[in-house]
Coordinates of C-alpha atoms in Angstrom, one line a residue:
Chain A
M7 CA -74.3 -184.3 46.2
N8 CA -72.1 -181.3 46.3
V9 CA -69.5 -181.0 49.2
V10 CA -67.5 -177.7 49.7
R11 CA -65.0 -176.9 52.6
C12 CA -64.6 -173.6 54.1
A13 CA -61.0 -172.2 53.8
Q14 CA -61.5 -170.4 57.2
C15 CA -63.2 -172.6 59.7
G16 CA -62.8 -175.9 57.9
G17 CA -66.5 -176.8 57.9
A18 CA -67.6 -179.1 55.1
I19 CA -71.2 -178.7 53.9
A20 CA -73.1 -181.1 51.6
S21 CA -76.1 -179.9 49.7
A22 CA -78.2 -181.3 46.8
P23 CA -76.9 -180.8 43.3
G24 CA -77.8 -177.4 41.7
T25 CA -78.0 -175.6 45.1
P26 CA -74.5 -174.6 45.9
E27 CA -73.7 -172.7 49.0
P28 CA -72.7 -169.1 48.5
A29 CA -71.0 -168.9 51.9
C30 CA -70.0 -170.9 54.8
L31 CA -73.1 -171.7 57.0
F32 CA -70.8 -171.5 60.1
C33 CA -68.8 -168.5 59.7
G34 CA -70.0 -166.6 56.8
H35 CA -66.6 -166.9 54.9
T36 CA -67.1 -167.0 51.1
V37 CA -63.8 -169.0 50.0
L38 CA -65.2 -172.6 49.7
A39 CA -63.3 -175.4 48.0
P40 CA -64.8 -178.6 46.6
V41 CA -64.1 -181.7 48.5
D42 CA -62.8 -184.7 46.7
P43 CA -65.8 -187.0 46.5
D44 CA -63.5 -190.2 47.3
L45 CA -62.7 -188.6 50.7
V46 CA -66.3 -187.8 51.8
P47 CA -67.0 -190.1 54.7
P48 CA -70.2 -192.5 54.8
A49 CA -73.5 -191.2 55.0
P50 CA -75.3 -191.1 58.6
E51 CA -77.7 -193.5 59.7
A52 CA -80.5 -191.2 60.9
W53 CA -81.5 -187.5 60.8
M54 CA -84.0 -185.4 62.8
P55 CA -86.3 -182.7 61.0
H56 CA -86.3 -179.3 62.2
R57 CA -89.3 -178.4 64.4
I58 CA -88.9 -174.6 65.0
D59 CA -89.2 -172.1 62.3
E60 CA -87.3 -169.2 61.2
G61 CA -89.5 -166.8 63.3
A62 CA -88.9 -168.9 66.5
A63 CA -85.3 -169.0 66.0
S64 CA -85.1 -165.2 65.6
A65 CA -87.2 -164.9 68.7
A66 CA -84.6 -167.1 70.5
F67 CA -81.8 -164.8 69.5
K68 CA -83.8 -161.7 70.7
T69 CA -84.2 -163.6 74.1
F70 CA -80.5 -164.3 74.0
A71 CA -79.5 -160.6 73.3
R72 CA -81.8 -159.4 76.1
G73 CA -80.5 -162.3 78.5
S74 CA -77.4 -160.4 79.9
W75 CA -77.4 -157.1 81.2
F76 CA -73.7 -156.7 80.0
A77 CA -74.6 -157.4 76.4
P78 CA -75.0 -154.0 74.4
R79 CA -78.4 -152.8 74.0
A80 CA -77.9 -152.5 70.1
L81 CA -77.4 -156.2 69.9
R82 CA -81.1 -156.7 70.1
D83 CA -81.4 -155.0 66.7
A84 CA -78.4 -156.9 65.1
R85 CA -79.3 -158.1 61.6
L86 CA -79.3 -161.9 62.0
R87 CA -78.8 -164.1 59.0
L88 CA -80.4 -167.6 59.9
R89 CA -79.9 -170.8 58.2
R90 CA -81.2 -174.1 59.2
V91 CA -78.4 -176.9 58.9
L92 CA -78.1 -180.5 59.9
V93 CA -75.0 -181.1 62.0
P94 CA -73.3 -184.6 62.4
A95 CA -73.2 -186.1 66.0
W96 CA -72.7 -189.6 67.2
Q97 CA -75.2 -191.0 69.7
W98 CA -73.3 -193.7 71.9
R99 CA -74.6 -196.0 74.5
L100 CA -71.7 -197.3 76.4
G101 CA -70.3 -198.3 79.7
L102 CA -67.1 -197.8 81.7
D103 CA -65.3 -199.1 84.9
V104 CA -63.9 -196.1 86.5
T105 CA -61.2 -195.9 89.2
W106 CA -60.8 -192.7 91.0
T107 CA -58.6 -190.9 93.6
G108 CA -59.3 -187.7 95.6
L109 CA -59.0 -185.8 98.7
V110 CA -61.7 -185.2 101.5
S111 CA -61.5 -182.6 104.3
A112 CA -60.6 -184.5 107.6
A113 CA -59.5 -183.8 111.1
T114 CA -55.9 -184.1 110.2
R115 CA -53.0 -181.7 110.6
S116 CA -53.3 -180.8 106.9
G117 CA -57.0 -180.8 107.2
K118 CA -57.3 -183.4 104.2
R119 CA -57.1 -187.0 103.7
P120 CA -56.6 -189.2 100.4
V121 CA -59.4 -191.5 99.4
R122 CA -59.9 -193.9 96.4
G123 CA -62.4 -196.0 95.0
A124 CA -63.9 -197.7 91.8
T125 CA -67.4 -197.6 90.2
A126 CA -69.0 -198.7 87.1
V127 CA -71.5 -197.0 84.8
H128 CA -73.8 -199.3 82.5
D129 CA -75.6 -198.4 79.3
A130 CA -75.1 -194.6 79.5
T131 CA -76.3 -192.2 76.4
V132 CA -73.8 -189.7 75.3
M133 CA -74.0 -187.5 72.2
V134 CA -70.7 -186.3 70.8
P135 CA -70.2 -183.8 67.8
A136 CA -68.8 -185.2 64.7
S137 CA -68.5 -181.6 63.3
A138 CA -65.4 -179.5 62.4
T139 CA -67.2 -176.3 63.7
L140 CA -69.6 -177.4 66.6
T141 CA -67.8 -178.0 69.9
Q142 CA -68.8 -180.4 72.7
R143 CA -69.6 -177.3 74.9
E144 CA -72.0 -176.0 72.1
L145 CA -73.6 -179.4 72.0
D146 CA -74.0 -179.8 75.7
A147 CA -75.3 -176.0 75.9
L148 CA -78.1 -176.8 73.1
G149 CA -79.6 -179.5 75.5
P150 CA -81.2 -182.5 74.3
F151 CA -82.8 -183.4 71.0
D152 CA -86.0 -185.4 70.7
D153 CA -84.5 -188.7 69.8
D154 CA -88.0 -190.2 68.9
S155 CA -88.1 -187.9 65.8
A156 CA -84.9 -189.7 64.2
T157 CA -85.8 -191.1 60.8
P158 CA -83.6 -193.2 58.7
W159 CA -81.3 -191.2 56.5
D160 CA -82.4 -190.2 53.0
P161 CA -80.6 -187.5 51.2
D162 CA -83.3 -186.7 48.7
H163 CA -85.7 -186.0 51.6
T164 CA -84.0 -183.7 54.1
D165 CA -85.0 -180.2 55.2
A166 CA -81.6 -178.5 55.0
P167 CA -78.0 -178.8 53.8
W168 CA -76.0 -181.0 56.1
E169 CA -72.3 -180.8 57.5
V170 CA -70.1 -183.8 56.4
A171 CA -69.0 -185.8 59.5
E172 CA -65.3 -185.1 60.2
V173 CA -64.9 -187.6 63.2
S174 CA -64.6 -191.3 62.8
R175 CA -66.4 -193.9 64.8
H176 CA -63.2 -194.8 66.4
T177 CA -62.4 -191.2 67.7
S178 CA -66.0 -190.4 68.5
Q179 CA -66.1 -193.5 70.8
A180 CA -63.1 -192.3 72.5
R181 CA -64.6 -188.7 73.0
A182 CA -67.8 -190.3 74.2
E183 CA -66.0 -192.3 76.8
R184 CA -64.1 -189.0 77.9
V185 CA -67.4 -187.1 78.1
L186 CA -68.9 -190.1 80.3
A187 CA -65.8 -190.2 82.6
D188 CA -66.2 -186.5 83.2
R189 CA -69.8 -186.9 84.2
V190 CA -68.8 -189.8 86.6
A191 CA -66.1 -187.6 88.1
R192 CA -68.7 -185.0 88.9
R193 CA -71.0 -187.4 90.4
V194 CA -68.3 -189.1 92.5
S195 CA -67.1 -185.5 93.6
D196 CA -70.4 -184.9 94.8
E197 CA -71.4 -188.2 96.4
E198 CA -68.0 -188.6 98.3
S199 CA -67.7 -184.8 99.4
L200 CA -64.3 -184.6 97.5
R201 CA -62.4 -181.4 97.9
A202 CA -62.8 -179.3 94.6
G203 CA -60.7 -180.3 91.8
S204 CA -59.0 -183.1 93.7
I205 CA -60.5 -186.0 91.8
H206 CA -58.5 -188.1 89.2
T207 CA -60.2 -190.8 87.2
R208 CA -59.1 -193.3 84.8
W209 CA -61.4 -195.9 83.1
I210 CA -61.6 -199.2 80.9
P211 CA -64.5 -199.1 78.5
H212 CA -67.0 -202.0 78.5
E213 CA -66.7 -204.2 75.4
E214 CA -70.2 -203.6 74.3
A215 CA -71.0 -200.2 73.0
S216 CA -73.1 -198.9 70.1
G217 CA -72.8 -195.8 68.2
T218 CA -75.1 -194.3 65.5
P219 CA -74.0 -191.5 63.4
R220 CA -76.8 -188.9 63.0
L221 CA -77.8 -185.4 61.9
V222 CA -79.1 -183.1 64.5
P223 CA -81.2 -180.0 63.6
I224 CA -79.9 -176.8 64.4
W225 CA -80.3 -173.0 63.2
I226 CA -77.1 -171.1 62.5
G227 CA -77.2 -167.5 63.0
I228 CA -74.5 -165.0 61.9
Y229 CA -74.5 -161.4 62.7
T230 CA -72.0 -158.7 62.3
W231 CA -70.7 -156.9 65.5
K232 CA -68.0 -154.0 65.0
D233 CA -67.2 -155.3 61.6
V234 CA -66.5 -158.9 63.0
P235 CA -68.9 -161.9 61.9
R236 CA -70.3 -163.7 65.2
R237 CA -72.2 -166.8 65.4
V238 CA -75.0 -168.3 67.5
V239 CA -76.5 -171.8 67.1
I240 CA -79.9 -172.9 68.2
N241 CA -81.4 -176.2 68.8
G242 CA -83.9 -177.0 65.9
H243 CA -86.2 -178.8 68.5
T244 CA -86.3 -176.6 71.6
G245 CA -84.9 -173.3 70.6
A246 CA -82.1 -173.5 73.3
I247 CA -79.3 -171.1 72.0
T248 CA -75.6 -170.5 72.6
G249 CA -72.9 -168.6 70.9
D250 CA -71.0 -165.3 70.8
R251 CA -72.7 -162.5 72.9
P252 CA -70.5 -159.3 72.8
L253 CA -69.9 -157.2 76.1
D254 CA -70.8 -153.5 76.3
P255 CA -67.6 -152.1 77.8
W256 CA -69.3 -149.2 79.2
R257 CA -71.8 -151.5 81.1
V258 CA -68.9 -153.5 82.4
A259 CA -67.0 -150.5 83.6
A260 CA -70.2 -149.1 85.3
A261 CA -70.5 -152.6 86.9
V262 CA -67.0 -152.6 88.1
V263 CA -67.4 -149.2 89.6
A264 CA -70.7 -149.9 91.2
G265 CA -69.0 -153.1 92.8
A266 CA -66.1 -151.2 94.1
T267 CA -68.3 -148.4 95.4
L268 CA -70.3 -151.1 97.3
V269 CA -67.3 -152.9 98.8
A270 CA -65.7 -149.5 99.8
G271 CA -69.1 -148.6 101.4
L272 CA -69.3 -151.9 103.4
V273 CA -65.6 -151.6 104.6
L274 CA -66.3 -148.0 105.6
A275 CA -69.5 -149.1 107.4
A276 CA -67.8 -152.1 109.0
S277 CA -65.0 -149.8 110.3
A278 CA -67.5 -147.3 111.5
L279 CA -69.5 -149.8 113.4
G280 CA -66.4 -151.5 114.8
G281 CA -65.0 -148.1 115.9
Chain B
M10 CA -35.3 -207.0 44.4
S11 CA -35.9 -205.5 41.2
S12 CA -39.4 -204.2 39.8
R13 CA -40.2 -203.3 36.1
C14 CA -41.6 -199.8 35.5
T15 CA -45.2 -200.4 33.6
N16 CA -44.8 -196.9 32.3
C17 CA -41.5 -196.6 30.7
G18 CA -40.4 -200.4 31.1
A19 CA -37.1 -199.5 33.0
T20 CA -35.9 -202.1 35.5
V21 CA -35.6 -200.5 38.9
D22 CA -33.7 -201.8 42.1
V23 CA -36.2 -201.7 45.0
G24 CA -34.9 -202.5 48.5
P25 CA -36.5 -205.6 50.5
E26 CA -37.8 -202.7 53.0
V27 CA -39.6 -200.8 50.4
L28 CA -43.3 -201.3 49.5
A29 CA -43.7 -198.4 47.1
T30 CA -41.6 -195.8 45.5
T31 CA -41.4 -193.8 42.3
C32 CA -39.4 -194.9 39.1
A33 CA -36.1 -193.3 39.0
F34 CA -36.3 -192.8 35.2
C35 CA -40.0 -191.5 34.7
D36 CA -41.3 -190.7 38.2
S37 CA -44.1 -193.1 37.8
P38 CA -45.5 -194.7 41.0
L39 CA -44.1 -198.2 41.6
V40 CA -45.9 -200.6 44.2
A41 CA -44.4 -204.0 44.9
V42 CA -45.0 -206.1 48.2
P43 CA -41.5 -207.9 48.8
D44 CA -41.4 -211.6 49.0
G45 CA -42.1 -212.8 52.4
A46 CA -43.2 -209.4 53.8
V47 CA -46.4 -209.0 55.9
P48 CA -48.8 -206.8 53.8
P49 CA -50.4 -204.1 55.7
E50 CA -54.0 -204.5 56.7
A51 CA -55.1 -201.0 56.5
V52 CA -53.9 -197.3 55.3
V53 CA -54.4 -193.9 56.9
P54 CA -54.8 -191.6 54.1
F55 CA -53.1 -188.3 53.8
R56 CA -55.2 -185.2 55.1
V57 CA -52.5 -182.7 55.2
P58 CA -51.5 -181.6 51.6
R59 CA -47.8 -180.7 50.7
Q60 CA -48.4 -177.1 51.0
G61 CA -50.0 -177.4 54.4
A62 CA -47.0 -179.5 55.7
S63 CA -44.5 -177.1 54.3
Q64 CA -46.5 -174.1 56.2
A65 CA -46.5 -176.3 59.3
I66 CA -42.8 -176.8 59.2
R67 CA -42.2 -172.9 58.8
R68 CA -44.6 -172.3 61.7
Y69 CA -42.8 -174.8 63.8
L70 CA -39.3 -173.5 63.0
D71 CA -40.4 -169.8 63.5
G72 CA -41.8 -170.7 66.8
H73 CA -38.4 -171.8 68.3
W74 CA -37.0 -168.5 69.6
F75 CA -33.6 -170.0 70.5
A76 CA -33.0 -171.8 67.2
P77 CA -30.4 -170.1 65.1
A78 CA -31.6 -167.4 62.9
A79 CA -30.8 -169.3 59.7
V80 CA -32.8 -172.2 60.8
R81 CA -36.0 -170.0 61.8
K82 CA -35.9 -168.1 58.6
A83 CA -35.5 -171.2 56.4
A84 CA -38.1 -170.3 53.8
R85 CA -39.0 -173.9 52.8
P86 CA -37.7 -177.3 53.1
T87 CA -34.7 -178.2 50.7
S88 CA -36.8 -181.6 50.4
L89 CA -40.2 -182.5 51.3
H90 CA -41.4 -186.1 50.3
S91 CA -44.6 -188.1 51.2
A92 CA -43.9 -191.3 53.0
M93 CA -46.2 -194.2 54.2
L94 CA -44.7 -195.9 57.3
P95 CA -45.6 -199.0 59.0
L96 CA -46.8 -199.3 62.6
W97 CA -48.2 -202.2 64.7
S98 CA -51.4 -201.3 66.3
W99 CA -53.0 -203.1 69.6
Q100 CA -56.0 -202.4 71.7
A101 CA -54.4 -202.5 75.2
R102 CA -56.0 -202.7 78.6
A103 CA -54.1 -202.5 81.8
H104 CA -55.6 -203.5 85.1
S105 CA -53.2 -202.5 88.1
T106 CA -53.0 -202.2 91.8
Y107 CA -50.7 -199.9 93.7
Q108 CA -49.5 -199.1 97.1
A109 CA -48.0 -195.8 97.9
R110 CA -47.5 -193.2 100.6
I111 CA -49.2 -190.0 100.0
G112 CA -47.7 -186.9 101.2
I113 CA -50.1 -183.7 101.9
H114 CA -48.3 -180.3 102.7
W115 CA -49.4 -178.1 105.6
T116 CA -48.0 -175.2 107.2
R117 CA -47.2 -174.0 110.9
T118 CA -46.1 -170.9 112.3
E119 CA -43.1 -171.0 114.6
T120 CA -41.3 -168.3 116.8
Y121 CA -37.5 -168.0 116.7
T122 CA -35.1 -165.7 118.2
T123 CA -32.2 -164.0 116.1
T124 CA -29.6 -161.0 116.7
E125 CA -30.4 -158.0 114.9
N126 CA -27.9 -154.8 115.5
G127 CA -26.6 -156.5 118.4
K128 CA -30.1 -157.1 120.0
T129 CA -31.9 -160.4 120.4
V130 CA -35.5 -160.1 118.8
T131 CA -38.1 -162.7 118.5
K132 CA -39.7 -163.3 115.1
T133 CA -42.2 -165.6 113.6
R134 CA -41.8 -167.8 110.3
T135 CA -43.9 -170.2 108.5
V136 CA -42.6 -173.7 108.1
R137 CA -43.8 -176.3 105.6
E138 CA -44.5 -179.9 106.7
T139 CA -45.7 -182.9 105.0
E140 CA -48.3 -185.3 106.5
W141 CA -48.0 -189.0 105.1
F142 CA -51.0 -191.5 104.6
G143 CA -50.9 -195.0 103.1
L144 CA -53.1 -195.5 100.1
E145 CA -53.5 -198.7 98.0
G146 CA -56.2 -199.4 95.4
P147 CA -57.1 -200.3 91.8
H148 CA -56.2 -198.4 88.6
G149 CA -57.6 -199.3 85.1
M150 CA -56.6 -197.7 81.7
A151 CA -57.2 -198.5 78.0
W152 CA -55.8 -197.7 74.7
R153 CA -57.8 -197.9 71.5
D154 CA -54.6 -197.9 69.4
H155 CA -51.3 -198.5 70.9
L156 CA -48.8 -197.9 68.2
V157 CA -45.2 -199.4 67.9
S158 CA -43.1 -198.7 65.0
A159 CA -42.8 -201.6 62.6
G160 CA -40.0 -200.4 60.4
T161 CA -36.6 -198.6 60.5
G162 CA -37.9 -195.3 58.8
L163 CA -39.3 -194.1 62.1
T164 CA -37.6 -194.8 65.5
E165 CA -40.0 -195.8 68.3
A166 CA -39.3 -192.3 69.8
E167 CA -40.4 -190.5 66.6
S168 CA -43.3 -192.8 66.2
N169 CA -44.5 -192.0 69.8
A170 CA -43.9 -188.2 69.2
L171 CA -45.9 -188.1 66.1
E172 CA -49.0 -189.8 67.7
P173 CA -52.0 -189.8 67.8
Y174 CA -53.3 -191.1 64.5
D175 CA -57.0 -191.6 64.1
L176 CA -57.0 -195.2 62.7
G177 CA -60.7 -194.9 62.4
A178 CA -60.0 -193.1 59.3
A179 CA -57.9 -196.0 58.0
V180 CA -59.2 -197.6 54.7
P181 CA -58.4 -201.3 53.9
W182 CA -54.9 -201.9 52.1
D183 CA -55.0 -201.6 48.4
P184 CA -51.6 -200.9 46.5
S185 CA -53.3 -197.9 44.7
R186 CA -53.6 -196.2 48.4
V187 CA -49.6 -195.9 48.3
A188 CA -49.0 -195.3 44.8
G189 CA -47.0 -192.0 44.6
H190 CA -45.6 -192.2 48.0
V191 CA -42.7 -193.9 49.4
A192 CA -44.0 -196.7 51.4
E193 CA -42.0 -198.7 53.8
A194 CA -42.4 -202.5 54.3
A195 CA -42.6 -204.0 57.9
T196 CA -39.2 -205.2 59.1
I197 CA -40.0 -205.6 62.8
D198 CA -41.9 -208.8 63.4
A199 CA -45.1 -208.6 65.5
E200 CA -43.9 -210.6 68.3
T201 CA -40.9 -208.3 68.8
A202 CA -43.1 -205.3 68.7
R203 CA -45.5 -206.9 71.1
A204 CA -42.8 -206.9 73.8
T205 CA -42.0 -203.3 73.1
A206 CA -45.8 -202.5 73.3
E207 CA -46.3 -204.3 76.5
A208 CA -43.2 -202.6 78.1
E209 CA -44.5 -199.3 76.9
V210 CA -47.8 -199.8 78.6
R211 CA -46.4 -200.9 81.8
S212 CA -44.1 -197.9 82.0
R213 CA -47.0 -195.5 81.1
V214 CA -49.2 -196.9 83.7
H215 CA -46.4 -196.8 86.3
R216 CA -45.7 -193.3 85.4
D217 CA -49.4 -192.1 85.2
I218 CA -50.0 -193.6 88.8
A219 CA -46.9 -192.1 90.3
Q220 CA -47.1 -188.5 88.6
D221 CA -50.9 -188.0 87.8
F222 CA -53.4 -190.3 89.4
L223 CA -52.3 -190.4 93.1
P224 CA -53.8 -187.4 95.1
G225 CA -51.9 -185.1 97.4
D226 CA -48.7 -183.1 96.9
V227 CA -46.0 -185.9 96.8
A228 CA -46.0 -189.6 96.6
S229 CA -43.2 -192.1 97.8
G230 CA -42.8 -195.8 98.0
V231 CA -45.0 -196.2 94.9
S232 CA -45.5 -199.9 94.0
V233 CA -47.6 -201.1 91.0
H234 CA -48.7 -204.5 89.9
T235 CA -50.0 -204.5 86.4
E236 CA -51.7 -207.1 84.0
V237 CA -51.6 -206.0 80.5
T238 CA -54.0 -207.4 77.8
L239 CA -53.2 -206.8 74.1
S240 CA -55.5 -207.6 71.3
Q241 CA -54.4 -209.1 68.0
P242 CA -52.1 -206.7 66.2
R243 CA -52.9 -204.9 63.0
L244 CA -50.4 -203.7 60.7
V245 CA -51.3 -200.2 59.4
L246 CA -49.4 -197.6 57.1
V247 CA -49.6 -194.1 58.5
P248 CA -48.9 -191.0 56.4
V249 CA -45.7 -188.9 57.2
W250 CA -44.3 -186.0 55.4
I251 CA -40.4 -186.1 55.8
A252 CA -38.5 -183.0 55.3
V253 CA -34.9 -181.9 55.2
V254 CA -34.5 -178.2 56.2
R255 CA -31.0 -176.4 55.5
G256 CA -30.5 -173.4 57.7
G257 CA -26.7 -172.0 57.4
E258 CA -24.5 -174.8 58.3
H259 CA -27.5 -176.8 60.0
V260 CA -29.3 -179.6 58.2
L261 CA -32.4 -180.8 60.0
R262 CA -34.7 -183.8 59.6
V263 CA -38.2 -182.6 60.3
L264 CA -41.3 -184.9 60.3
V265 CA -45.0 -184.0 59.9
N266 CA -47.9 -186.2 60.9
G267 CA -49.8 -186.4 57.4
Q268 CA -53.1 -186.7 59.2
T269 CA -52.9 -184.1 62.0
G270 CA -50.1 -181.6 60.8
E271 CA -48.1 -182.3 64.0
V272 CA -44.6 -181.4 63.5
I273 CA -41.4 -183.0 65.2
G274 CA -37.7 -182.5 64.8
E275 CA -34.6 -181.7 66.7
V276 CA -34.0 -178.1 66.4
P277 CA -30.4 -176.8 67.3
T278 CA -30.2 -174.2 70.0
D279 CA -28.2 -170.9 69.3
W280 CA -26.6 -170.6 72.8
A281 CA -25.6 -166.9 71.9
R282 CA -29.2 -166.1 71.7
V283 CA -29.9 -167.8 75.1
A284 CA -27.0 -166.0 76.7
M285 CA -28.4 -162.7 75.4
A286 CA -32.0 -163.5 76.8
V287 CA -30.5 -164.5 80.1
G288 CA -28.5 -161.3 80.2
A289 CA -31.5 -159.2 79.3
V290 CA -33.8 -160.9 82.2
L291 CA -30.8 -160.4 84.6
L292 CA -30.5 -156.7 83.5
V293 CA -34.2 -156.2 84.1
V294 CA -34.2 -157.8 87.5
G295 CA -31.0 -156.0 88.4
L296 CA -32.6 -152.5 87.4
F297 CA -35.8 -153.4 89.4
V298 CA -33.8 -154.4 92.5
A299 CA -31.7 -151.2 92.1
G300 CA -34.8 -149.1 91.9
A301 CA -36.4 -150.8 94.8
M302 CA -33.2 -150.2 97.0
W303 CA -33.0 -146.6 95.8
L304 CA -36.6 -145.9 96.6
E305 CA -36.1 -147.5 100.1
G306 CA -33.3 -145.2 100.7
A307 CA -35.1 -142.2 99.4
L308 CA -38.0 -142.9 101.7

């Protein structure tokens, strides 16, 4: 197994011997340094094969490029270099005892009243990235992967190079607890009609928790926009896509002018009606 | 205690607080657990290389705007050596109950009379008031690794400032893991460190409740009762780069977390630079006020 680390983004990629990567799969940088084999973390327990092919991934990018009116029209024709890759993540089943405080609207002089409470969540499933390059926000945006397709890890029978996990069991569990606590905070805020941004949560994790290191399938697309390499990531099961989408400054300016004109028109109309 | 170098055969004096060092005669690694010392359970390996630590120190010093120029421009540390320092680690859980008065600000508008140019005029002004509510309830927090220094190489304050360490990356103790580094043996026993850990947890919980957890704008009369549960302690060695930086007449001790690259140190302040900055801000404000007054007069 060859393991190399990108000097720019820090991502580490493993591949079968004899098939070295010419450039970083995550950012396109070409300075890759070999990783000391003694420091390579243990292998994952399971992996999931890709389901969508390059054509479907490319179509997902075209839809992404058309998905915002503010994106430049030329983005639809950008040359996208697509690579399939398996990215490390931890799948956790865990529970928390959560205590919280917040503010609700009330018929008081300040219009607010403090409230507090406690709740428990059991046996929740949380996936957190173990990657140096894939963020929690990107993983959340990619949506769920089909867990039923997970098969035991066998490095000789994968369908893509894989990124080496950078996050230990220990740290990933702490991150999973934080992600779950954020979910609980959103739920409690809705259920208790708390004022926006007023909730504070603290938690104690349940003793029983299980985590599985696994590799999830994604397509990484690199394209160059105004001489800067940009990246999108695509769910290898569903085609859900997230990543960099540049803005067309002319379109943004046109939207600002149109918005300002509309507001001015409304103000004038209101003053005319009022007069 | 003395130890014989297996490379050159020299007999080297090694202090009772030293777990590993290098031979003074041939620079070969020497590892010896002193008699009676508690051997560490695990070792967190270095992730930040020497060059990375040196660059991190340079960025850290360069970021201190009010440090003396000689310190900010110090090209590289005078000395930089890798050390493995002992910490006690506990899983900690704190179940608390609190009682407090929560203050929420609100504003009202009031009218008042004053005299202007010899005439009595009525004006309005906004007054901030605080409405108070009682609140009591539960609070729970947990720490996967609460760390307390187990040696004298790191003070407890330095140890806290260097955290966090990802102990999930720790590997089981093996003398070869510390060869080539200076490693310190634990000289603070687990019971003494446990008292420190429990006091730190109580203090953190109280601070968290009073400053972050309670809702509203202000809190008063905060009382907290906390039950702390600590697991069995683990003795771990963590990687630290210890640097000495000379800038002019200043000599600084700077520490770098060997796993994350976090840098800490006490950087001196150049009060002349601070005075110049304050003077520049006052000059700009003065010019702005003068300009506004001139405009008001002109209009």
